[in-house]
Amino acid sequence: MRDILFGHPAGLLGRLGGRIMARQNQPLYAWTLSLLPIQAGDHVLEVGFGTGEAIHLLTKQTQAALIAGVDASPAMLSMAKKRNAALLSGRVQLEQGSAEQLPFADDTFHKAFAINSVQLWSDRKAAIRELYRVLRPDGMLALTLQPHNAKTDQDFKAIGEQLLFDLTQIGFFNTELQIKEHTPTNILCALGRK
């Protein structure tokens, strides 16, 4: 049941789960986007866009030339397309697909991010390799996560350090971990440049 609501949203329950996730992730959207210096003309990618809330924020708050997204769930794709319907013929491009096989050409994006979807990827290293592939040289990646399974501060720190290790192993440099205190669970963001 939890998988249908949040892991791989499908049907009516999936749409309900999408609305719940959008509400819970609201603070994460603004914080993550504040960590990415998005410039006029940038091409930006979100992996796991859910209902399309962060993409909608990007269209309102930036002059990015292209705002693209990929999500594995047909239900989320449908909801995000409705949320961003007026923009789909212009700056916004939404696709169904997986993080491990992104439907975009090499060196397409200046910035890329994922918010609370990293834990759902079937192969995190393969997904990070794909993000590296589609980012332009000097492109920037932000992986934001609210790890509810972290029982202690040490668990929380270990999750962040593992993400940084994965980024470095794939080839990202200038990696850093940002932490934001939040209730009920703190938020972390692993940043890196290609």
PDB file of C-alpha atoms in Angstrom:
ATOM      1  CA  MET A   1       0.000   0.000   0.000  1.00  0.00           C
ATOM      2  CA  ARG A   2       2.793   2.465   0.938  1.00  0.00           C
ATOM      3  CA  ASP A   3       4.526   1.673  -2.362  1.00  0.00           C
ATOM      4  CA  ILE A   4       1.389   2.603  -4.358  1.00  0.00           C
ATOM      5  CA  LEU A   5       0.986   5.831  -2.376  1.00  0.00           C
ATOM      6  CA  PHE A   6       4.595   7.021  -2.366  1.00  0.00           C
ATOM      7  CA  GLY A   7       7.134   4.647  -3.957  1.00  0.00           C
ATOM      8  CA  HIS A   8       5.483   4.162  -7.346  1.00  0.00           C
ATOM      9  CA  PRO A   9       2.259   6.180  -7.232  1.00  0.00           C
ATOM     10  CA  ALA A  10      -0.526   4.663  -9.324  1.00  0.00           C
ATOM     11  CA  GLY A  11      -4.253   5.200  -9.691  1.00  0.00           C
ATOM     12  CA  LEU A  12      -6.443   7.108  -7.259  1.00  0.00           C
ATOM     13  CA  LEU A  13      -4.272   6.180  -4.267  1.00  0.00           C
ATOM     14  CA  GLY A  14      -1.197   7.300  -6.174  1.00  0.00           C
ATOM     15  CA  ARG A  15      -2.741  10.697  -6.881  1.00  0.00           C
ATOM     16  CA  LEU A  16      -3.596  11.021  -3.180  1.00  0.00           C
ATOM     17  CA  GLY A  17      -0.019  10.059  -2.282  1.00  0.00           C
ATOM     18  CA  GLY A  18       1.250  12.655  -4.757  1.00  0.00           C
ATOM     19  CA  ARG A  19      -0.764  15.400  -3.094  1.00  0.00           C
ATOM     20  CA  ILE A  20       0.516  14.343   0.344  1.00  0.00           C
ATOM     21  CA  MET A  21       4.123  14.298  -0.901  1.00  0.00           C
ATOM     22  CA  ALA A  22       3.741  17.717  -2.549  1.00  0.00           C
ATOM     23  CA  ARG A  23       2.511  19.219   0.716  1.00  0.00           C
ATOM     24  CA  GLN A  24       5.235  17.548   2.805  1.00  0.00           C
ATOM     25  CA  ASN A  25       7.989  18.465   0.337  1.00  0.00           C
ATOM     26  CA  GLN A  26       7.021  22.163   0.078  1.00  0.00           C
ATOM     27  CA  PRO A  27       9.852  23.374   2.375  1.00  0.00           C
ATOM     28  CA  LEU A  28      12.331  21.199   0.478  1.00  0.00           C
ATOM     29  CA  TYR A  29      11.478  22.767  -2.895  1.00  0.00           C
ATOM     30  CA  ALA A  30      12.333  26.343  -1.921  1.00  0.00           C
ATOM     31  CA  TRP A  31      15.459  25.325   0.004  1.00  0.00           C
ATOM     32  CA  THR A  32      16.851  23.120  -2.777  1.00  0.00           C
ATOM     33  CA  LEU A  33      16.238  25.745  -5.440  1.00  0.00           C
ATOM     34  CA  SER A  34      17.968  28.350  -3.246  1.00  0.00           C
ATOM     35  CA  LEU A  35      21.111  26.142  -3.295  1.00  0.00           C
ATOM     36  CA  LEU A  36      21.182  26.032  -7.116  1.00  0.00           C
ATOM     37  CA  PRO A  37      22.200  29.371  -8.648  1.00  0.00           C
ATOM     38  CA  ILE A  38      19.836  29.126 -11.625  1.00  0.00           C
ATOM     39  CA  GLN A  39      20.635  31.767 -14.234  1.00  0.00           C
ATOM     40  CA  ALA A  40      18.655  33.178 -17.140  1.00  0.00           C
ATOM     41  CA  GLY A  41      18.959  30.807 -20.082  1.00  0.00           C
ATOM     42  CA  ASP A  42      19.828  27.737 -17.987  1.00  0.00           C
ATOM     43  CA  HIS A  43      18.491  24.291 -18.799  1.00  0.00           C
ATOM     44  CA  VAL A  44      17.313  22.621 -15.575  1.00  0.00           C
ATOM     45  CA  LEU A  45      16.297  19.005 -14.892  1.00  0.00           C
ATOM     46  CA  GLU A  46      14.287  17.547 -12.016  1.00  0.00           C
ATOM     47  CA  VAL A  47      14.323  13.778 -11.498  1.00  0.00           C
ATOM     48  CA  GLY A  48      11.219  12.509  -9.700  1.00  0.00           C
ATOM     49  CA  PHE A  49       9.059  15.605 -10.138  1.00  0.00           C
ATOM     50  CA  GLY A  50       5.917  14.134  -8.534  1.00  0.00           C
ATOM     51  CA  THR A  51       3.021  16.534  -8.984  1.00  0.00           C
ATOM     52  CA  GLY A  52       5.277  19.154 -10.616  1.00  0.00           C
ATOM     53  CA  GLU A  53       5.361  21.649  -7.747  1.00  0.00           C
ATOM     54  CA  ALA A  54       9.095  22.424  -7.932  1.00  0.00           C
ATOM     55  CA  ILE A  55       8.889  22.749 -11.707  1.00  0.00           C
ATOM     56  CA  HIS A  56       6.017  25.194 -11.307  1.00  0.00           C
ATOM     57  CA  LEU A  57       8.089  27.213  -8.804  1.00  0.00           C
ATOM     58  CA  LEU A  58      10.993  27.306 -11.265  1.00  0.00           C
ATOM     59  CA  THR A  59       8.771  28.715 -14.004  1.00  0.00           C
ATOM     60  CA  LYS A  60       7.628  31.506 -11.702  1.00  0.00           C
ATOM     61  CA  GLN A  61      10.921  32.341  -9.982  1.00  0.00           C
ATOM     62  CA  THR A  62      13.572  31.929 -12.697  1.00  0.00           C
ATOM     63  CA  GLN A  63      14.336  32.808 -16.280  1.00  0.00           C
ATOM     64  CA  ALA A  64      15.542  29.281 -17.088  1.00  0.00           C
ATOM     65  CA  ALA A  65      15.170  28.600 -20.812  1.00  0.00           C
ATOM     66  CA  LEU A  66      14.239  24.923 -20.352  1.00  0.00           C
ATOM     67  CA  ILE A  67      12.765  23.224 -17.297  1.00  0.00           C
ATOM     68  CA  ALA A  68      12.607  19.491 -17.854  1.00  0.00           C
ATOM     69  CA  GLY A  69      11.548  16.632 -15.644  1.00  0.00           C
ATOM     70  CA  VAL A  70      11.384  12.869 -15.594  1.00  0.00           C
ATOM     71  CA  ASP A  71       9.266  10.690 -13.306  1.00  0.00           C
ATOM     72  CA  ALA A  72       8.647   6.950 -13.353  1.00  0.00           C
ATOM     73  CA  SER A  73       4.964   7.225 -12.409  1.00  0.00           C
ATOM     74  CA  PRO A  74       2.316   7.739 -15.124  1.00  0.00           C
ATOM     75  CA  ALA A  75      -0.007   9.120 -12.412  1.00  0.00           C
ATOM     76  CA  MET A  76       2.554  11.763 -11.414  1.00  0.00           C
ATOM     77  CA  LEU A  77       3.238  12.626 -15.056  1.00  0.00           C
ATOM     78  CA  SER A  78      -0.479  13.234 -15.572  1.00  0.00           C
ATOM     79  CA  MET A  79      -0.765  15.397 -12.445  1.00  0.00           C
ATOM     80  CA  ALA A  80       2.370  17.402 -13.286  1.00  0.00           C
ATOM     81  CA  LYS A  81       1.171  18.009 -16.847  1.00  0.00           C
ATOM     82  CA  LYS A  82      -2.131  19.363 -15.529  1.00  0.00           C
ATOM     83  CA  ARG A  83      -0.289  21.540 -12.986  1.00  0.00           C
ATOM     84  CA  ASN A  84       1.969  22.992 -15.702  1.00  0.00           C
ATOM     85  CA  ALA A  85      -0.397  22.746 -18.707  1.00  0.00           C
ATOM     86  CA  ALA A  86      -0.014  26.356 -19.803  1.00  0.00           C
ATOM     87  CA  LEU A  87       3.767  25.976 -20.025  1.00  0.00           C
ATOM     88  CA  LEU A  88       4.168  22.600 -21.728  1.00  0.00           C
ATOM     89  CA  SER A  89       4.454  24.014 -25.217  1.00  0.00           C
ATOM     90  CA  GLY A  90       7.215  26.391 -24.162  1.00  0.00           C
ATOM     91  CA  ARG A  91       9.776  26.139 -21.376  1.00  0.00           C
ATOM     92  CA  VAL A  92       8.573  22.940 -19.673  1.00  0.00           C
ATOM     93  CA  GLN A  93       9.223  19.394 -20.924  1.00  0.00           C
ATOM     94  CA  LEU A  94       7.946  16.472 -18.825  1.00  0.00           C
ATOM     95  CA  GLU A  95       8.775  12.836 -19.576  1.00  0.00           C
ATOM     96  CA  GLN A  96       8.004   9.452 -18.095  1.00  0.00           C
ATOM     97  CA  GLY A  97      11.155   7.472 -17.392  1.00  0.00           C
ATOM     98  CA  SER A  98      13.625   6.313 -14.815  1.00  0.00           C
ATOM     99  CA  ALA A  99      16.555   8.035 -13.152  1.00  0.00           C
ATOM    100  CA  GLU A 100      18.749   5.180 -14.336  1.00  0.00           C
ATOM    101  CA  GLN A 101      17.949   5.803 -18.041  1.00  0.00           C
ATOM    102  CA  LEU A 102      17.305   9.493 -18.565  1.00  0.00           C
ATOM    103  CA  PRO A 103      15.683  10.323 -21.934  1.00  0.00           C
ATOM    104  CA  PHE A 104      17.997  13.267 -22.649  1.00  0.00           C
ATOM    105  CA  ALA A 105      21.182  13.816 -24.660  1.00  0.00           C
ATOM    106  CA  ASP A 106      24.639  14.193 -23.143  1.00  0.00           C
ATOM    107  CA  ASP A 107      25.594  17.642 -21.828  1.00  0.00           C
ATOM    108  CA  THR A 108      22.036  19.032 -21.967  1.00  0.00           C
ATOM    109  CA  PHE A 109      21.546  20.646 -18.539  1.00  0.00           C
ATOM    110  CA  HIS A 110      23.263  23.353 -16.504  1.00  0.00           C
ATOM    111  CA  LYS A 111      21.563  22.278 -13.262  1.00  0.00           C
ATOM    112  CA  ALA A 112      19.840  19.099 -12.091  1.00  0.00           C
ATOM    113  CA  PHE A 113      18.147  18.130  -8.855  1.00  0.00           C
ATOM    114  CA  ALA A 114      16.103  15.458  -7.130  1.00  0.00           C
ATOM    115  CA  ILE A 115      13.984  15.995  -4.029  1.00  0.00           C
ATOM    116  CA  ASN A 116      13.077  12.978  -1.913  1.00  0.00           C
ATOM    117  CA  SER A 117      13.362  10.584  -4.829  1.00  0.00           C
ATOM    118  CA  VAL A 118      16.935   9.331  -4.351  1.00  0.00           C
ATOM    119  CA  GLN A 119      15.721   6.675  -1.897  1.00  0.00           C
ATOM    120  CA  LEU A 120      13.350   5.316  -4.578  1.00  0.00           C
ATOM    121  CA  TRP A 121      15.978   4.784  -7.282  1.00  0.00           C
ATOM    122  CA  SER A 122      16.598   1.100  -7.969  1.00  0.00           C
ATOM    123  CA  ASP A 123      20.309   1.741  -8.649  1.00  0.00           C
ATOM    124  CA  ARG A 124      21.546   4.995  -7.113  1.00  0.00           C
ATOM    125  CA  LYS A 125      25.013   4.886  -8.696  1.00  0.00           C
ATOM    126  CA  ALA A 126      23.561   4.255 -12.165  1.00  0.00           C
ATOM    127  CA  ALA A 127      21.206   7.213 -11.671  1.00  0.00           C
ATOM    128  CA  ILE A 128      24.046   9.483 -10.541  1.00  0.00           C
ATOM    129  CA  ARG A 129      26.076   8.383 -13.603  1.00  0.00           C
ATOM    130  CA  GLU A 130      23.106   9.331 -15.796  1.00  0.00           C
ATOM    131  CA  LEU A 131      22.830  12.724 -14.113  1.00  0.00           C
ATOM    132  CA  TYR A 132      26.548  13.238 -14.679  1.00  0.00           C
ATOM    133  CA  ARG A 133      26.090  12.310 -18.348  1.00  0.00           C
ATOM    134  CA  VAL A 134      23.253  14.782 -18.999  1.00  0.00           C
ATOM    135  CA  LEU A 135      24.895  17.666 -17.137  1.00  0.00           C
ATOM    136  CA  ARG A 136      27.081  20.079 -19.068  1.00  0.00           C
ATOM    137  CA  PRO A 137      30.686  20.625 -18.004  1.00  0.00           C
ATOM    138  CA  ASP A 138      30.616  22.702 -14.797  1.00  0.00           C
ATOM    139  CA  GLY A 139      26.950  21.706 -14.359  1.00  0.00           C
ATOM    140  CA  MET A 140      25.634  21.445 -10.819  1.00  0.00           C
ATOM    141  CA  LEU A 141      23.669  18.668  -9.110  1.00  0.00           C
ATOM    142  CA  ALA A 142      21.608  18.844  -5.900  1.00  0.00           C
ATOM    143  CA  LEU A 143      20.248  15.681  -4.262  1.00  0.00           C
ATOM    144  CA  THR A 144      17.886  16.595  -1.425  1.00  0.00           C
ATOM    145  CA  LEU A 145      16.621  14.039   1.020  1.00  0.00           C
ATOM    146  CA  GLN A 146      14.637  13.962   4.231  1.00  0.00           C
ATOM    147  CA  PRO A 147      15.757  10.582   5.600  1.00  0.00           C
ATOM    148  CA  HIS A 148      12.938   9.481   7.890  1.00  0.00           C
ATOM    149  CA  ASN A 149      14.796   6.204   8.496  1.00  0.00           C
ATOM    150  CA  ALA A 150      17.689   8.020  10.241  1.00  0.00           C
ATOM    151  CA  LYS A 151      17.203   7.215  13.920  1.00  0.00           C
ATOM    152  CA  THR A 152      20.209   9.179  15.230  1.00  0.00           C
ATOM    153  CA  ASP A 153      22.318  12.157  14.193  1.00  0.00           C
ATOM    154  CA  GLN A 154      25.035   9.652  13.321  1.00  0.00           C
ATOM    155  CA  ASP A 155      22.640   7.797  10.943  1.00  0.00           C
ATOM    156  CA  PHE A 156      21.680  11.128   9.358  1.00  0.00           C
ATOM    157  CA  LYS A 157      25.326  12.129   8.853  1.00  0.00           C
ATOM    158  CA  ALA A 158      26.200   8.678   7.442  1.00  0.00           C
ATOM    159  CA  ILE A 159      23.449   8.997   4.797  1.00  0.00           C
ATOM    160  CA  GLY A 160      24.811  12.380   3.714  1.00  0.00           C
ATOM    161  CA  GLU A 161      28.395  11.149   3.643  1.00  0.00           C
ATOM    162  CA  GLN A 162      27.387   8.156   1.510  1.00  0.00           C
ATOM    163  CA  LEU A 163      25.721  10.469  -1.019  1.00  0.00           C
ATOM    164  CA  LEU A 164      28.854  12.635  -1.175  1.00  0.00           C
ATOM    165  CA  PHE A 165      30.998   9.523  -1.607  1.00  0.00           C
ATOM    166  CA  ASP A 166      28.776   8.347  -4.482  1.00  0.00           C
ATOM    167  CA  LEU A 167      28.983  11.758  -6.187  1.00  0.00           C
ATOM    168  CA  THR A 168      32.775  11.846  -5.883  1.00  0.00           C
ATOM    169  CA  GLN A 169      33.131   8.264  -7.089  1.00  0.00           C
ATOM    170  CA  ILE A 170      31.154   9.083 -10.260  1.00  0.00           C
ATOM    171  CA  GLY A 171      33.323  12.150 -10.985  1.00  0.00           C
ATOM    172  CA  PHE A 172      31.619  15.138  -9.336  1.00  0.00           C
ATOM    173  CA  PHE A 173      33.929  17.621  -7.609  1.00  0.00           C
ATOM    174  CA  ASN A 174      33.440  20.520  -5.155  1.00  0.00           C
ATOM    175  CA  THR A 175      31.011  18.257  -3.335  1.00  0.00           C
ATOM    176  CA  GLU A 176      29.470  19.531  -0.132  1.00  0.00           C
ATOM    177  CA  LEU A 177      26.707  18.609   2.252  1.00  0.00           C
ATOM    178  CA  GLN A 178      24.142  21.176   3.333  1.00  0.00           C
ATOM    179  CA  ILE A 179      21.895  20.439   6.320  1.00  0.00           C
ATOM    180  CA  LYS A 180      18.717  22.240   7.266  1.00  0.00           C
ATOM    181  CA  GLU A 181      17.026  21.730  10.590  1.00  0.00           C
ATOM    182  CA  HIS A 182      13.405  20.812  10.078  1.00  0.00           C
ATOM    183  CA  THR A 183      10.633  19.090  12.012  1.00  0.00           C
ATOM    184  CA  PRO A 184      10.031  16.160  12.245  1.00  0.00           C
ATOM    185  CA  THR A 185      13.229  15.190  10.371  1.00  0.00           C
ATOM    186  CA  ASN A 186      16.185  17.316   9.304  1.00  0.00           C
ATOM    187  CA  ILE A 187      16.871  17.740   5.597  1.00  0.00           C
ATOM    188  CA  LEU A 188      20.150  17.210   3.769  1.00  0.00           C
ATOM    189  CA  CYS A 189      21.328  18.167   0.330  1.00  0.00           C
ATOM    190  CA  ALA A 190      24.394  16.714  -1.377  1.00  0.00           C
ATOM    191  CA  LEU A 191      25.808  19.135  -3.949  1.00  0.00           C
ATOM    192  CA  GLY A 192      28.401  18.545  -6.639  1.00  0.00           C
ATOM    193  CA  ARG A 193      29.762  19.971  -9.883  1.00  0.00           C
ATOM    194  CA  LYS A 194      30.634  18.107 -13.064  1.00  0.00           C
TER     195      LYS A 194
END
